Amino acid sequence: MESIFPIIGVVFLLGFLANRLNKRSEEESVNRHYDEIVADMYNKQNNEEMKQDNDTSKPDTQGLMFNTLSPLGCQPTANDDGTISVQYQGENFHMEFGGMYARVWDPMWAGIKADDPELPKVREAINAANYNFGPTVVMTAPDEEGVIGFHSRRDILLHPACPDNVPFVKAVLDSFFDAKEQVRSNFQQINTKQMEQQKNRRPVGFTITPKEE
């Protein structure tokens, strides 16, 4: 009868090797998981660094606008608050910036007393003008003297890769004069229409009697 001890020894040896292989497989799995965690941490760190680099390289829209206005014969002034003041065709403009966008203002180009009887017609003329594409005319609340100010604004996009920034900005500035002219034209039309209506209006109780023959 053969001894069972060698067989038992082989069984223990195989079990020991299988256990070591299982532990090694678990260790490799843990190591792979650890490597994935570390790689993910590095990726997140790199993304944060790239995001910070992008934040520090924000578009210099103010500088682009400044350089675009000079060829138009303007003498822009860069203000400490990041805005630009410039005079174009005798009109004073104010420009604010955010990202690649610029908001152009034509401030206080006209005013009217809050108790002026023509105010309703002026409002109607402004509302009609604002339906057109271009600057938006804004009316402010009355000041201490009761004067309502008229301001125009327009938001535009400026990109350094665009080769036509100079003619584009010129067209934008010219559109402010068109907007004011549109308001004046609308007011004249509204005023003329109301005058015609009053002219053709008959007095209440007035009747025309036929002429006796």
mmCIF file with all atom_site columns, C-alpha atoms in Angstrom:
data_model
loop_
_atom_site.group_PDB
_atom_site.id
_atom_site.type_symbol
_atom_site.label_atom_id
_atom_site.label_alt_id
_atom_site.label_comp_id
_atom_site.label_asym_id
_atom_site.label_entity_id
_atom_site.label_seq_id
_atom_site.pdbx_PDB_ins_code
_atom_site.Cartn_x
_atom_site.Cartn_y
_atom_site.Cartn_z
_atom_site.occupancy
_atom_site.B_iso_or_equiv
_atom_site.pdbx_formal_charge
_atom_site.auth_seq_id
_atom_site.auth_comp_id
_atom_site.auth_asym_id
_atom_site.auth_atom_id
_atom_site.pdbx_PDB_model_num
ATOM 1   C CA . MET A 1 1   ? 0.000   0.000   0.000   1.00 0.00 ? 1   MET A CA 1
ATOM 2   C CA . GLU A 1 2   ? 1.426   3.321   -1.078  1.00 0.00 ? 2   GLU A CA 1
ATOM 3   C CA . SER A 1 3   ? 1.832   6.074   1.492   1.00 0.00 ? 3   SER A CA 1
ATOM 4   C CA . ILE A 1 4   ? -0.654  8.884   1.322   1.00 0.00 ? 4   ILE A CA 1
ATOM 5   C CA . PHE A 1 5   ? 1.814   11.418  2.765   1.00 0.00 ? 5   PHE A CA 1
ATOM 6   C CA . PRO A 1 6   ? 3.388   12.278  -0.618  1.00 0.00 ? 6   PRO A CA 1
ATOM 7   C CA . ILE A 1 7   ? -0.101  12.793  -2.028  1.00 0.00 ? 7   ILE A CA 1
ATOM 8   C CA . ILE A 1 8   ? -1.070  15.019  0.899   1.00 0.00 ? 8   ILE A CA 1
ATOM 9   C CA . GLY A 1 9   ? 2.174   16.967  0.420   1.00 0.00 ? 9   GLY A CA 1
ATOM 10  C CA . VAL A 1 10  ? 1.366   17.527  -3.229  1.00 0.00 ? 10  VAL A CA 1
ATOM 11  C CA . VAL A 1 11  ? -2.150  18.674  -2.321  1.00 0.00 ? 11  VAL A CA 1
ATOM 12  C CA . PHE A 1 12  ? -0.808  21.174  0.232   1.00 0.00 ? 12  PHE A CA 1
ATOM 13  C CA . LEU A 1 13  ? 1.783   22.396  -2.274  1.00 0.00 ? 13  LEU A CA 1
ATOM 14  C CA . LEU A 1 14  ? -0.858  22.943  -4.928  1.00 0.00 ? 14  LEU A CA 1
ATOM 15  C CA . GLY A 1 15  ? -3.073  24.717  -2.408  1.00 0.00 ? 15  GLY A CA 1
ATOM 16  C CA . PHE A 1 16  ? -0.194  26.922  -1.292  1.00 0.00 ? 16  PHE A CA 1
ATOM 17  C CA . LEU A 1 17  ? 0.648   27.835  -4.896  1.00 0.00 ? 17  LEU A CA 1
ATOM 18  C CA . ALA A 1 18  ? -3.001  28.517  -5.669  1.00 0.00 ? 18  ALA A CA 1
ATOM 19  C CA . ASN A 1 19  ? -3.265  30.732  -2.608  1.00 0.00 ? 19  ASN A CA 1
ATOM 20  C CA . ARG A 1 20  ? -0.142  32.659  -3.628  1.00 0.00 ? 20  ARG A CA 1
ATOM 21  C CA . LEU A 1 21  ? -1.497  33.071  -7.134  1.00 0.00 ? 21  LEU A CA 1
ATOM 22  C CA . ASN A 1 22  ? -4.804  34.357  -5.784  1.00 0.00 ? 22  ASN A CA 1
ATOM 23  C CA . LYS A 1 23  ? -3.007  36.806  -3.485  1.00 0.00 ? 23  LYS A CA 1
ATOM 24  C CA . ARG A 1 24  ? -0.815  37.919  -6.356  1.00 0.00 ? 24  ARG A CA 1
ATOM 25  C CA . SER A 1 25  ? -3.880  38.401  -8.548  1.00 0.00 ? 25  SER A CA 1
ATOM 26  C CA . GLU A 1 26  ? -5.539  40.429  -5.782  1.00 0.00 ? 26  GLU A CA 1
ATOM 27  C CA . GLU A 1 27  ? -2.382  42.500  -5.322  1.00 0.00 ? 27  GLU A CA 1
ATOM 28  C CA . GLU A 1 28  ? -2.218  43.166  -9.059  1.00 0.00 ? 28  GLU A CA 1
ATOM 29  C CA . SER A 1 29  ? -5.888  44.158  -9.026  1.00 0.00 ? 29  SER A CA 1
ATOM 30  C CA . VAL A 1 30  ? -5.291  46.501  -6.099  1.00 0.00 ? 30  VAL A CA 1
ATOM 31  C CA . ASN A 1 31  ? -2.230  47.935  -7.823  1.00 0.00 ? 31  ASN A CA 1
ATOM 32  C CA . ARG A 1 32  ? -4.167  48.492  -11.023 1.00 0.00 ? 32  ARG A CA 1
ATOM 33  C CA . HIS A 1 33  ? -6.931  50.216  -9.052  1.00 0.00 ? 33  HIS A CA 1
ATOM 34  C CA . TYR A 1 34  ? -4.349  52.356  -7.282  1.00 0.00 ? 34  TYR A CA 1
ATOM 35  C CA . ASP A 1 35  ? -2.711  53.221  -10.593 1.00 0.00 ? 35  ASP A CA 1
ATOM 36  C CA . GLU A 1 36  ? -6.091  54.245  -11.995 1.00 0.00 ? 36  GLU A CA 1
ATOM 37  C CA . ILE A 1 37  ? -6.753  56.466  -8.973  1.00 0.00 ? 37  ILE A CA 1
ATOM 38  C CA . VAL A 1 38  ? -3.338  58.109  -9.290  1.00 0.00 ? 38  VAL A CA 1
ATOM 39  C CA . ALA A 1 39  ? -3.776  58.570  -13.042 1.00 0.00 ? 39  ALA A CA 1
ATOM 40  C CA . ASP A 1 40  ? -7.197  60.148  -12.456 1.00 0.00 ? 40  ASP A CA 1
ATOM 41  C CA . MET A 1 41  ? -5.684  62.498  -9.863  1.00 0.00 ? 41  MET A CA 1
ATOM 42  C CA . TYR A 1 42  ? -2.975  63.534  -12.301 1.00 0.00 ? 42  TYR A CA 1
ATOM 43  C CA . ASN A 1 43  ? -5.547  64.104  -15.037 1.00 0.00 ? 43  ASN A CA 1
ATOM 44  C CA . LYS A 1 44  ? -7.647  66.273  -12.741 1.00 0.00 ? 44  LYS A CA 1
ATOM 45  C CA . GLN A 1 45  ? -4.572  68.235  -11.708 1.00 0.00 ? 45  GLN A CA 1
ATOM 46  C CA . ASN A 1 46  ? -3.564  68.755  -15.333 1.00 0.00 ? 46  ASN A CA 1
ATOM 47  C CA . ASN A 1 47  ? -7.079  69.886  -16.193 1.00 0.00 ? 47  ASN A CA 1
ATOM 48  C CA . GLU A 1 48  ? -7.069  72.375  -13.328 1.00 0.00 ? 48  GLU A CA 1
ATOM 49  C CA . GLU A 1 49  ? -3.682  73.705  -14.453 1.00 0.00 ? 49  GLU A CA 1
ATOM 50  C CA . MET A 1 50  ? -4.928  74.049  -18.018 1.00 0.00 ? 50  MET A CA 1
ATOM 51  C CA . LYS A 1 51  ? -8.035  75.833  -16.752 1.00 0.00 ? 51  LYS A CA 1
ATOM 52  C CA . GLN A 1 52  ? -5.889  78.226  -14.742 1.00 0.00 ? 52  GLN A CA 1
ATOM 53  C CA . ASP A 1 53  ? -3.698  78.852  -17.771 1.00 0.00 ? 53  ASP A CA 1
ATOM 54  C CA . ASN A 1 54  ? -6.792  79.638  -19.819 1.00 0.00 ? 54  ASN A CA 1
ATOM 55  C CA . ASP A 1 55  ? -8.079  81.976  -17.114 1.00 0.00 ? 55  ASP A CA 1
ATOM 56  C CA . THR A 1 56  ? -4.826  83.914  -17.125 1.00 0.00 ? 56  THR A CA 1
ATOM 57  C CA . SER A 1 57  ? -4.998  84.272  -20.909 1.00 0.00 ? 57  SER A CA 1
ATOM 58  C CA . LYS A 1 58  ? -8.341  86.057  -21.122 1.00 0.00 ? 58  LYS A CA 1
ATOM 59  C CA . PRO A 1 59  ? -8.980  87.939  -24.385 1.00 0.00 ? 59  PRO A CA 1
ATOM 60  C CA . ASP A 1 60  ? -7.823  91.542  -24.308 1.00 0.00 ? 60  ASP A CA 1
ATOM 61  C CA . THR A 1 61  ? -10.987 92.934  -25.877 1.00 0.00 ? 61  THR A CA 1
ATOM 62  C CA . GLN A 1 62  ? -10.300 96.388  -24.480 1.00 0.00 ? 62  GLN A CA 1
ATOM 63  C CA . GLY A 1 63  ? -6.878  96.461  -26.161 1.00 0.00 ? 63  GLY A CA 1
ATOM 64  C CA . LEU A 1 64  ? -8.374  95.143  -29.399 1.00 0.00 ? 64  LEU A CA 1
ATOM 65  C CA . MET A 1 65  ? -11.038 97.852  -29.384 1.00 0.00 ? 65  MET A CA 1
ATOM 66  C CA . PHE A 1 66  ? -8.424  100.485 -28.563 1.00 0.00 ? 66  PHE A CA 1
ATOM 67  C CA . ASN A 1 67  ? -6.307  99.440  -31.548 1.00 0.00 ? 67  ASN A CA 1
ATOM 68  C CA . THR A 1 68  ? -9.390  99.242  -33.771 1.00 0.00 ? 68  THR A CA 1
ATOM 69  C CA . LEU A 1 69  ? -10.526 102.787 -32.985 1.00 0.00 ? 69  LEU A CA 1
ATOM 70  C CA . SER A 1 70  ? -7.189  104.415 -33.813 1.00 0.00 ? 70  SER A CA 1
ATOM 71  C CA . PRO A 1 71  ? -7.384  103.759 -37.594 1.00 0.00 ? 71  PRO A CA 1
ATOM 72  C CA . LEU A 1 72  ? -10.790 105.496 -37.559 1.00 0.00 ? 72  LEU A CA 1
ATOM 73  C CA . GLY A 1 73  ? -9.106  108.752 -36.576 1.00 0.00 ? 73  GLY A CA 1
ATOM 74  C CA . CYS A 1 74  ? -10.264 108.481 -32.968 1.00 0.00 ? 74  CYS A CA 1
ATOM 75  C CA . GLN A 1 75  ? -8.240  109.150 -29.859 1.00 0.00 ? 75  GLN A CA 1
ATOM 76  C CA . PRO A 1 76  ? -9.630  106.626 -27.348 1.00 0.00 ? 76  PRO A CA 1
ATOM 77  C CA . THR A 1 77  ? -8.885  106.835 -23.640 1.00 0.00 ? 77  THR A CA 1
ATOM 78  C CA . ALA A 1 78  ? -8.468  103.646 -21.585 1.00 0.00 ? 78  ALA A CA 1
ATOM 79  C CA . ASN A 1 79  ? -9.974  104.210 -18.134 1.00 0.00 ? 79  ASN A CA 1
ATOM 80  C CA . ASP A 1 80  ? -8.795  102.649 -14.872 1.00 0.00 ? 80  ASP A CA 1
ATOM 81  C CA . ASP A 1 81  ? -12.016 100.638 -14.541 1.00 0.00 ? 81  ASP A CA 1
ATOM 82  C CA . GLY A 1 82  ? -11.330 98.781  -17.800 1.00 0.00 ? 82  GLY A CA 1
ATOM 83  C CA . THR A 1 83  ? -13.657 100.885 -19.945 1.00 0.00 ? 83  THR A CA 1
ATOM 84  C CA . ILE A 1 84  ? -12.893 103.111 -22.930 1.00 0.00 ? 84  ILE A CA 1
ATOM 85  C CA . SER A 1 85  ? -14.077 106.646 -23.624 1.00 0.00 ? 85  SER A CA 1
ATOM 86  C CA . VAL A 1 86  ? -13.882 107.927 -27.188 1.00 0.00 ? 86  VAL A CA 1
ATOM 87  C CA . GLN A 1 87  ? -15.277 110.699 -29.343 1.00 0.00 ? 87  GLN A CA 1
ATOM 88  C CA . TYR A 1 88  ? -16.495 109.843 -32.834 1.00 0.00 ? 88  TYR A CA 1
ATOM 89  C CA . GLN A 1 89  ? -18.097 112.302 -35.247 1.00 0.00 ? 89  GLN A CA 1
ATOM 90  C CA . GLY A 1 90  ? -18.586 114.761 -32.404 1.00 0.00 ? 90  GLY A CA 1
ATOM 91  C CA . GLU A 1 91  ? -20.396 112.205 -30.225 1.00 0.00 ? 91  GLU A CA 1
ATOM 92  C CA . ASN A 1 92  ? -19.003 110.870 -26.932 1.00 0.00 ? 92  ASN A CA 1
ATOM 93  C CA . PHE A 1 93  ? -19.098 107.081 -26.611 1.00 0.00 ? 93  PHE A CA 1
ATOM 94  C CA . HIS A 1 94  ? -18.440 104.858 -23.613 1.00 0.00 ? 94  HIS A CA 1
ATOM 95  C CA . MET A 1 95  ? -17.462 101.173 -23.940 1.00 0.00 ? 95  MET A CA 1
ATOM 96  C CA . GLU A 1 96  ? -17.556 98.323  -21.420 1.00 0.00 ? 96  GLU A CA 1
ATOM 97  C CA . PHE A 1 97  ? -16.040 94.858  -21.888 1.00 0.00 ? 97  PHE A CA 1
ATOM 98  C CA . GLY A 1 98  ? -16.645 91.275  -20.778 1.00 0.00 ? 98  GLY A CA 1
ATOM 99  C CA . GLY A 1 99  ? -14.884 88.351  -22.427 1.00 0.00 ? 99  GLY A CA 1
ATOM 100 C CA . MET A 1 100 ? -14.945 88.903  -26.189 1.00 0.00 ? 100 MET A CA 1
ATOM 101 C CA . TYR A 1 101 ? -18.028 91.148  -25.923 1.00 0.00 ? 101 TYR A CA 1
ATOM 102 C CA . ALA A 1 102 ? -18.194 94.930  -25.850 1.00 0.00 ? 102 ALA A CA 1
ATOM 103 C CA . ARG A 1 103 ? -21.165 97.078  -24.841 1.00 0.00 ? 103 ARG A CA 1
ATOM 104 C CA . VAL A 1 104 ? -21.076 100.425 -26.616 1.00 0.00 ? 104 VAL A CA 1
ATOM 105 C CA . TRP A 1 105 ? -22.961 103.341 -25.090 1.00 0.00 ? 105 TRP A CA 1
ATOM 106 C CA . ASP A 1 106 ? -23.977 106.685 -26.563 1.00 0.00 ? 106 ASP A CA 1
ATOM 107 C CA . PRO A 1 107 ? -24.966 108.317 -23.290 1.00 0.00 ? 107 PRO A CA 1
ATOM 108 C CA . MET A 1 108 ? -27.347 111.225 -22.749 1.00 0.00 ? 108 MET A CA 1
ATOM 109 C CA . TRP A 1 109 ? -27.705 112.342 -26.360 1.00 0.00 ? 109 TRP A CA 1
ATOM 110 C CA . ALA A 1 110 ? -31.044 114.002 -25.608 1.00 0.00 ? 110 ALA A CA 1
ATOM 111 C CA . GLY A 1 111 ? -33.473 114.669 -22.791 1.00 0.00 ? 111 GLY A CA 1
ATOM 112 C CA . ILE A 1 112 ? -37.044 115.689 -22.079 1.00 0.00 ? 112 ILE A CA 1
ATOM 113 C CA . LYS A 1 113 ? -38.912 116.957 -19.040 1.00 0.00 ? 113 LYS A CA 1
ATOM 114 C CA . ALA A 1 114 ? -41.047 114.366 -17.314 1.00 0.00 ? 114 ALA A CA 1
ATOM 115 C CA . ASP A 1 115 ? -44.071 116.711 -17.483 1.00 0.00 ? 115 ASP A CA 1
ATOM 116 C CA . ASP A 1 116 ? -43.632 117.537 -21.173 1.00 0.00 ? 116 ASP A CA 1
ATOM 117 C CA . PRO A 1 117 ? -46.920 116.887 -23.024 1.00 0.00 ? 117 PRO A CA 1
ATOM 118 C CA . GLU A 1 118 ? -44.929 115.503 -25.959 1.00 0.00 ? 118 GLU A CA 1
ATOM 119 C CA . LEU A 1 119 ? -43.502 112.672 -23.824 1.00 0.00 ? 119 LEU A CA 1
ATOM 120 C CA . PRO A 1 120 ? -46.090 110.021 -24.856 1.00 0.00 ? 120 PRO A CA 1
ATOM 121 C CA . LYS A 1 121 ? -45.290 110.624 -28.529 1.00 0.00 ? 121 LYS A CA 1
ATOM 122 C CA . VAL A 1 122 ? -41.561 110.471 -27.804 1.00 0.00 ? 122 VAL A CA 1
ATOM 123 C CA . ARG A 1 123 ? -41.991 107.125 -26.050 1.00 0.00 ? 123 ARG A CA 1
ATOM 124 C CA . GLU A 1 124 ? -43.963 105.797 -29.006 1.00 0.00 ? 124 GLU A CA 1
ATOM 125 C CA . ALA A 1 125 ? -41.239 106.965 -31.393 1.00 0.00 ? 125 ALA A CA 1
ATOM 126 C CA . ILE A 1 126 ? -38.536 105.258 -29.325 1.00 0.00 ? 126 ILE A CA 1
ATOM 127 C CA . ASN A 1 127 ? -40.487 101.997 -29.074 1.00 0.00 ? 127 ASN A CA 1
ATOM 128 C CA . ALA A 1 128 ? -40.924 101.963 -32.850 1.00 0.00 ? 128 ALA A CA 1
ATOM 129 C CA . ALA A 1 129 ? -37.204 102.614 -33.385 1.00 0.00 ? 129 ALA A CA 1
ATOM 130 C CA . ASN A 1 130 ? -36.249 99.776  -31.036 1.00 0.00 ? 130 ASN A CA 1
ATOM 131 C CA . TYR A 1 131 ? -37.991 97.264  -33.305 1.00 0.00 ? 131 TYR A CA 1
ATOM 132 C CA . ASN A 1 132 ? -35.235 97.809  -35.855 1.00 0.00 ? 132 ASN A CA 1
ATOM 133 C CA . PHE A 1 133 ? -31.937 95.930  -35.736 1.00 0.00 ? 133 PHE A CA 1
ATOM 134 C CA . GLY A 1 134 ? -29.251 98.081  -34.183 1.00 0.00 ? 134 GLY A CA 1
ATOM 135 C CA . PRO A 1 135 ? -28.764 100.108 -31.005 1.00 0.00 ? 135 PRO A CA 1
ATOM 136 C CA . THR A 1 136 ? -31.426 100.055 -28.305 1.00 0.00 ? 136 THR A CA 1
ATOM 137 C CA . VAL A 1 137 ? -32.629 103.429 -27.051 1.00 0.00 ? 137 VAL A CA 1
ATOM 138 C CA . VAL A 1 138 ? -32.999 103.547 -23.267 1.00 0.00 ? 138 VAL A CA 1
ATOM 139 C CA . MET A 1 139 ? -34.876 106.154 -21.244 1.00 0.00 ? 139 MET A CA 1
ATOM 140 C CA . THR A 1 140 ? -33.678 106.758 -17.692 1.00 0.00 ? 140 THR A CA 1
ATOM 141 C CA . ALA A 1 141 ? -35.745 107.805 -14.708 1.00 0.00 ? 141 ALA A CA 1
ATOM 142 C CA . PRO A 1 142 ? -36.131 111.555 -14.176 1.00 0.00 ? 142 PRO A CA 1
ATOM 143 C CA . ASP A 1 143 ? -33.205 113.200 -12.424 1.00 0.00 ? 143 ASP A CA 1
ATOM 144 C CA . GLU A 1 144 ? -33.396 115.811 -9.665  1.00 0.00 ? 144 GLU A CA 1
ATOM 145 C CA . GLU A 1 145 ? -34.476 118.406 -12.228 1.00 0.00 ? 145 GLU A CA 1
ATOM 146 C CA . GLY A 1 146 ? -37.139 116.117 -13.692 1.00 0.00 ? 146 GLY A CA 1
ATOM 147 C CA . VAL A 1 147 ? -35.245 115.456 -16.921 1.00 0.00 ? 147 VAL A CA 1
ATOM 148 C CA . ILE A 1 148 ? -35.493 112.033 -18.578 1.00 0.00 ? 148 ILE A CA 1
ATOM 149 C CA . GLY A 1 149 ? -32.298 111.147 -20.427 1.00 0.00 ? 149 GLY A CA 1
ATOM 150 C CA . PHE A 1 150 ? -32.059 109.278 -23.714 1.00 0.00 ? 150 PHE A CA 1
ATOM 151 C CA . HIS A 1 151 ? -29.196 106.802 -24.076 1.00 0.00 ? 151 HIS A CA 1
ATOM 152 C CA . SER A 1 152 ? -28.368 104.226 -26.752 1.00 0.00 ? 152 SER A CA 1
ATOM 153 C CA . ARG A 1 153 ? -26.485 100.971 -26.321 1.00 0.00 ? 153 ARG A CA 1
ATOM 154 C CA . ARG A 1 154 ? -25.394 98.053  -28.479 1.00 0.00 ? 154 ARG A CA 1
ATOM 155 C CA . ASP A 1 155 ? -23.621 94.771  -27.660 1.00 0.00 ? 155 ASP A CA 1
ATOM 156 C CA . ILE A 1 156 ? -21.095 93.454  -30.169 1.00 0.00 ? 156 ILE A CA 1
ATOM 157 C CA . LEU A 1 157 ? -18.568 90.623  -30.455 1.00 0.00 ? 157 LEU A CA 1
ATOM 158 C CA . LEU A 1 158 ? -14.915 91.359  -31.215 1.00 0.00 ? 158 LEU A CA 1
ATOM 159 C CA . HIS A 1 159 ? -12.418 88.645  -32.173 1.00 0.00 ? 159 HIS A CA 1
ATOM 160 C CA . PRO A 1 160 ? -8.716  89.221  -32.938 1.00 0.00 ? 160 PRO A CA 1
ATOM 161 C CA . ALA A 1 161 ? -8.843  86.734  -35.834 1.00 0.00 ? 161 ALA A CA 1
ATOM 162 C CA . CYS A 1 162 ? -11.456 88.801  -37.684 1.00 0.00 ? 162 CYS A CA 1
ATOM 163 C CA . PRO A 1 163 ? -9.794  90.864  -40.467 1.00 0.00 ? 163 PRO A CA 1
ATOM 164 C CA . ASP A 1 164 ? -12.705 93.335  -40.707 1.00 0.00 ? 164 ASP A CA 1
ATOM 165 C CA . ASN A 1 165 ? -12.832 94.709  -37.165 1.00 0.00 ? 165 ASN A CA 1
ATOM 166 C CA . VAL A 1 166 ? -12.113 98.288  -38.270 1.00 0.00 ? 166 VAL A CA 1
ATOM 167 C CA . PRO A 1 167 ? -14.973 98.598  -40.810 1.00 0.00 ? 167 PRO A CA 1
ATOM 168 C CA . PHE A 1 168 ? -17.224 96.610  -38.459 1.00 0.00 ? 168 PHE A CA 1
ATOM 169 C CA . VAL A 1 169 ? -16.681 98.978  -35.515 1.00 0.00 ? 169 VAL A CA 1
ATOM 170 C CA . LYS A 1 170 ? -17.138 101.961 -37.841 1.00 0.00 ? 170 LYS A CA 1
ATOM 171 C CA . ALA A 1 171 ? -20.480 100.565 -39.005 1.00 0.00 ? 171 ALA A CA 1
ATOM 172 C CA . VAL A 1 172 ? -21.499 99.998  -35.373 1.00 0.00 ? 172 VAL A CA 1
ATOM 173 C CA . LEU A 1 173 ? -20.693 103.579 -34.388 1.00 0.00 ? 173 LEU A CA 1
ATOM 174 C CA . ASP A 1 174 ? -22.489 104.932 -37.454 1.00 0.00 ? 174 ASP A CA 1
ATOM 175 C CA . SER A 1 175 ? -25.577 102.915 -36.502 1.00 0.00 ? 175 SER A CA 1
ATOM 176 C CA . PHE A 1 176 ? -25.999 105.044 -33.368 1.00 0.00 ? 176 PHE A CA 1
ATOM 177 C CA . PHE A 1 177 ? -26.558 108.113 -35.530 1.00 0.00 ? 177 PHE A CA 1
ATOM 178 C CA . ASP A 1 178 ? -29.062 106.158 -37.623 1.00 0.00 ? 178 ASP A CA 1
ATOM 179 C CA . ALA A 1 179 ? -30.936 105.172 -34.451 1.00 0.00 ? 179 ALA A CA 1
ATOM 180 C CA . LYS A 1 180 ? -31.263 108.785 -33.330 1.00 0.00 ? 180 LYS A CA 1
ATOM 181 C CA . GLU A 1 181 ? -32.447 109.832 -36.768 1.00 0.00 ? 181 GLU A CA 1
ATOM 182 C CA . GLN A 1 182 ? -34.994 107.019 -36.709 1.00 0.00 ? 182 GLN A CA 1
ATOM 183 C CA . VAL A 1 183 ? -36.404 108.291 -33.408 1.00 0.00 ? 183 VAL A CA 1
ATOM 184 C CA . ARG A 1 184 ? -36.704 111.823 -34.800 1.00 0.00 ? 184 ARG A CA 1
ATOM 185 C CA . SER A 1 185 ? -38.324 110.547 -37.997 1.00 0.00 ? 185 SER A CA 1
ATOM 186 C CA . ASN A 1 186 ? -40.813 108.426 -36.046 1.00 0.00 ? 186 ASN A CA 1
ATOM 187 C CA . PHE A 1 187 ? -41.696 111.370 -33.824 1.00 0.00 ? 187 PHE A CA 1
ATOM 188 C CA . GLN A 1 188 ? -42.355 113.612 -36.825 1.00 0.00 ? 188 GLN A CA 1
ATOM 189 C CA . GLN A 1 189 ? -44.565 110.971 -38.416 1.00 0.00 ? 189 GLN A CA 1
ATOM 190 C CA . ILE A 1 190 ? -46.526 110.441 -35.195 1.00 0.00 ? 190 ILE A CA 1
ATOM 191 C CA . ASN A 1 191 ? -46.884 114.185 -34.698 1.00 0.00 ? 191 ASN A CA 1
ATOM 192 C CA . THR A 1 192 ? -48.045 114.734 -38.279 1.00 0.00 ? 192 THR A CA 1
ATOM 193 C CA . LYS A 1 193 ? -50.543 111.882 -38.036 1.00 0.00 ? 193 LYS A CA 1
ATOM 194 C CA . GLN A 1 194 ? -52.072 113.263 -34.831 1.00 0.00 ? 194 GLN A CA 1
ATOM 195 C CA . MET A 1 195 ? -52.306 116.761 -36.314 1.00 0.00 ? 195 MET A CA 1
ATOM 196 C CA . GLU A 1 196 ? -54.136 115.366 -39.353 1.00 0.00 ? 196 GLU A CA 1
ATOM 197 C CA . GLN A 1 197 ? -56.534 113.480 -37.105 1.00 0.00 ? 197 GLN A CA 1
ATOM 198 C CA . GLN A 1 198 ? -57.293 116.625 -35.094 1.00 0.00 ? 198 GLN A CA 1
ATOM 199 C CA . LYS A 1 199 ? -57.732 118.630 -38.289 1.00 0.00 ? 199 LYS A CA 1
ATOM 200 C CA . ASN A 1 200 ? -60.286 116.215 -39.682 1.00 0.00 ? 200 ASN A CA 1
ATOM 201 C CA . ARG A 1 201 ? -62.095 115.792 -36.386 1.00 0.00 ? 201 ARG A CA 1
ATOM 202 C CA . ARG A 1 202 ? -65.506 117.484 -36.249 1.00 0.00 ? 202 ARG A CA 1
ATOM 203 C CA . PRO A 1 203 ? -66.703 119.232 -33.056 1.00 0.00 ? 203 PRO A CA 1
ATOM 204 C CA . VAL A 1 204 ? -69.157 117.233 -30.976 1.00 0.00 ? 204 VAL A CA 1
ATOM 205 C CA . GLY A 1 205 ? -72.760 118.217 -31.740 1.00 0.00 ? 205 GLY A CA 1
ATOM 206 C CA . PHE A 1 206 ? -71.831 120.053 -34.943 1.00 0.00 ? 206 PHE A CA 1
ATOM 207 C CA . THR A 1 207 ? -74.081 119.163 -37.888 1.00 0.00 ? 207 THR A CA 1
ATOM 208 C CA . ILE A 1 208 ? -74.104 120.352 -41.469 1.00 0.00 ? 208 ILE A CA 1
ATOM 209 C CA . THR A 1 209 ? -77.451 121.618 -42.660 1.00 0.00 ? 209 THR A CA 1
ATOM 210 C CA . PRO A 1 210 ? -78.176 121.612 -46.363 1.00 0.00 ? 210 PRO A CA 1
ATOM 211 C CA . LYS A 1 211 ? -78.396 124.993 -48.041 1.00 0.00 ? 211 LYS A CA 1
ATOM 212 C CA . GLU A 1 212 ? -81.909 126.087 -48.837 1.00 0.00 ? 212 GLU A CA 1
ATOM 213 C CA . GLU A 1 213 ? -82.647 126.955 -52.409 1.00 0.00 ? 213 GLU A CA 1
#
